XYZ file of N, CA and C in Angstrom:
180
model
N 42.042 -241.948 -200.953
C 42.283 -241.513 -199.592
C 42.040 -242.661 -198.619
N 40.947 -243.396 -198.823
C 40.623 -244.493 -197.916
C 41.664 -245.605 -198.006
N 42.204 -245.818 -199.190
C 43.223 -246.860 -199.365
C 44.479 -246.490 -198.593
N 44.843 -245.224 -198.618
C 46.021 -244.768 -197.878
C 45.824 -244.957 -196.377
N 44.632 -244.681 -195.902
C 44.328 -244.856 -194.478
C 44.382 -246.332 -194.101
N 43.849 -247.197 -194.965
C 43.897 -248.637 -194.713
C 45.343 -249.124 -194.662
N 46.166 -248.632 -195.570
C 47.572 -249.026 -195.584
C 48.286 -248.564 -194.321
N 47.999 -247.353 -193.882
C 48.615 -246.836 -192.653
C 48.158 -247.646 -191.445
N 46.880 -247.960 -191.404
C 46.344 -248.757 -190.301
C 46.997 -250.135 -190.269
N 47.084 -250.779 -191.427
C 47.685 -252.111 -191.502
C 49.155 -252.069 -191.109
N 49.858 -251.039 -191.522
C 51.270 -250.906 -191.157
C 51.416 -250.728 -189.648
N 50.565 -249.900 -189.051
C 50.615 -249.695 -187.603
C 50.264 -250.978 -186.853
N 49.270 -251.691 -187.340
C 48.871 -252.951 -186.714
C 49.999 -253.977 -186.786
N 50.639 -254.068 -187.933
C 51.754 -254.999 -188.086
C 52.903 -254.646 -187.149
N 53.183 -253.362 -186.974
C 54.247 -252.941 -186.060
C 53.902 -253.311 -184.616
N 52.658 -253.126 -184.240
C 52.234 -253.501 -182.883
C 52.374 -254.999 -182.657
N 51.943 -255.774 -183.645
C 52.051 -257.228 -183.532
C 53.503 -257.653 -183.435
N 54.354 -257.021 -184.202
C 55.783 -257.314 -184.144
C 56.330 -256.985 -182.753
N 55.916 -255.848 -182.202
C 56.359 -255.465 -180.869
C 55.913 -256.453 -179.802
N 54.689 -256.928 -179.913
C 54.172 -257.909 -178.948
C 54.968 -259.201 -179.045
N 55.219 -259.648 -180.267
C 56.010 -260.877 -180.446
C 57.393 -260.731 -179.829
N 58.014 -259.580 -180.039
C 59.345 -259.345 -179.479
C 59.318 -259.348 -177.954
N 58.277 -258.761 -177.366
C 58.167 -258.753 -175.905
C 57.971 -260.164 -175.360
N 57.160 -260.947 -176.037
C 56.932 -262.331 -175.588
C 58.225 -263.125 -175.684
N 58.936 -262.980 -176.774
C 60.204 -263.691 -176.919
C 61.216 -263.237 -175.880
N 61.229 -261.955 -175.552
C 62.125 -261.459 -174.512
C 61.768 -262.074 -173.163
N 60.493 -262.184 -172.865
C 60.049 -262.804 -171.615
C 60.429 -264.266 -171.549
N 60.265 -264.964 -172.646
C 60.662 -266.368 -172.680
C 62.174 -266.514 -172.525
N 62.902 -265.562 -173.082
C 64.355 -265.565 -172.922
C 64.757 -265.374 -171.461
N 64.021 -264.526 -170.743
C 64.283 -264.319 -169.311
C 64.062 -265.607 -168.538
N 63.029 -266.327 -168.892
C 62.751 -267.598 -168.218
C 63.876 -268.594 -168.521
N 64.245 -268.682 -169.787
C 65.287 -269.611 -170.203
C 66.611 -269.294 -169.497
N 66.924 -268.014 -169.343
C 68.179 -267.589 -168.717
C 68.134 -267.677 -167.197
N 66.979 -268.025 -166.654
C 66.853 -268.175 -165.206
C 66.698 -266.863 -164.464
N 66.381 -265.790 -165.175
C 66.198 -264.499 -164.520
C 64.837 -264.384 -163.845
N 63.951 -265.305 -164.165
C 62.657 -265.357 -163.497
C 62.190 -266.808 -163.483
N 61.434 -267.149 -162.486
C 60.970 -268.530 -162.356
C 59.481 -268.680 -162.633
N 58.789 -267.561 -162.733
C 57.339 -267.590 -162.788
C 56.843 -267.032 -164.121
N 56.247 -267.872 -164.932
C 55.723 -267.431 -166.223
C 54.622 -266.389 -166.042
N 53.809 -266.524 -165.009
C 52.749 -265.541 -164.771
C 53.338 -264.154 -164.529
N 54.454 -264.111 -163.810
C 55.114 -262.830 -163.540
C 55.573 -262.181 -164.849
N 56.156 -262.978 -165.718
C 56.614 -262.473 -167.007
C 55.430 -261.970 -167.825
N 54.361 -262.737 -167.870
C 53.174 -262.346 -168.638
C 52.551 -261.072 -168.083
N 52.490 -260.946 -166.766
C 51.949 -259.733 -166.152
C 52.789 -258.521 -166.518
N 54.105 -258.690 -166.473
C 55.000 -257.581 -166.802
C 54.849 -257.188 -168.270
N 54.752 -258.175 -169.153
C 54.571 -257.883 -170.574
C 53.227 -257.209 -170.843
N 52.191 -257.686 -170.165
C 50.868 -257.089 -170.345
C 50.873 -255.638 -169.903
N 51.501 -255.353 -168.770
C 51.575 -253.978 -168.269
C 52.343 -253.101 -169.256
N 53.456 -253.613 -169.755
C 54.262 -252.857 -170.707
C 53.477 -252.590 -171.980
N 52.777 -253.603 -172.471
C 52.005 -253.451 -173.701
C 50.854 -252.467 -173.516
N 50.176 -252.553 -172.389
C 49.077 -251.613 -172.130
C 49.587 -250.185 -172.069
N 50.709 -249.967 -171.391
C 51.273 -248.623 -171.301
C 51.670 -248.102 -172.671
N 52.233 -248.951 -173.510
C 52.612 -248.559 -174.858
C 51.372 -248.226 -175.675
N 50.315 -249.000 -175.500
C 49.073 -248.773 -176.232
C 48.463 -247.438 -175.855
N 48.430 -247.152 -174.568
C 47.866 -245.885 -174.092
C 48.708 -244.724 -174.592
N 50.008 -244.863 -174.546
C 50.912 -243.815 -175.002
C 50.700 -243.551 -176.495
N 50.521 -244.603 -177.304
C 50.304 -244.445 -178.733
C 48.984 -243.772 -179.040
N 47.967 -244.016 -178.236
C 46.667 -243.403 -178.470
C 46.708 -241.903 -178.178
N 47.578 -241.498 -177.266
C 47.665 -240.089 -176.901
C 48.479 -239.280 -177.894
N 49.189 -239.926 -178.776
C 50.036 -239.195 -179.728
C 49.276 -238.706 -180.908
């Protein structure tokens, strides 16, 4: 039972990490495409999005 829980936890953690990487790459793409000029703005937006996703996942 504990092994199954560890596997589920690791799978969820890996999915979250993948999501964060994708958001960071999307933000860098916005900078590269000239849609934003401020890296801090992109990071703030990504942080807000990630926090909201984290809170939403905890409530499920």
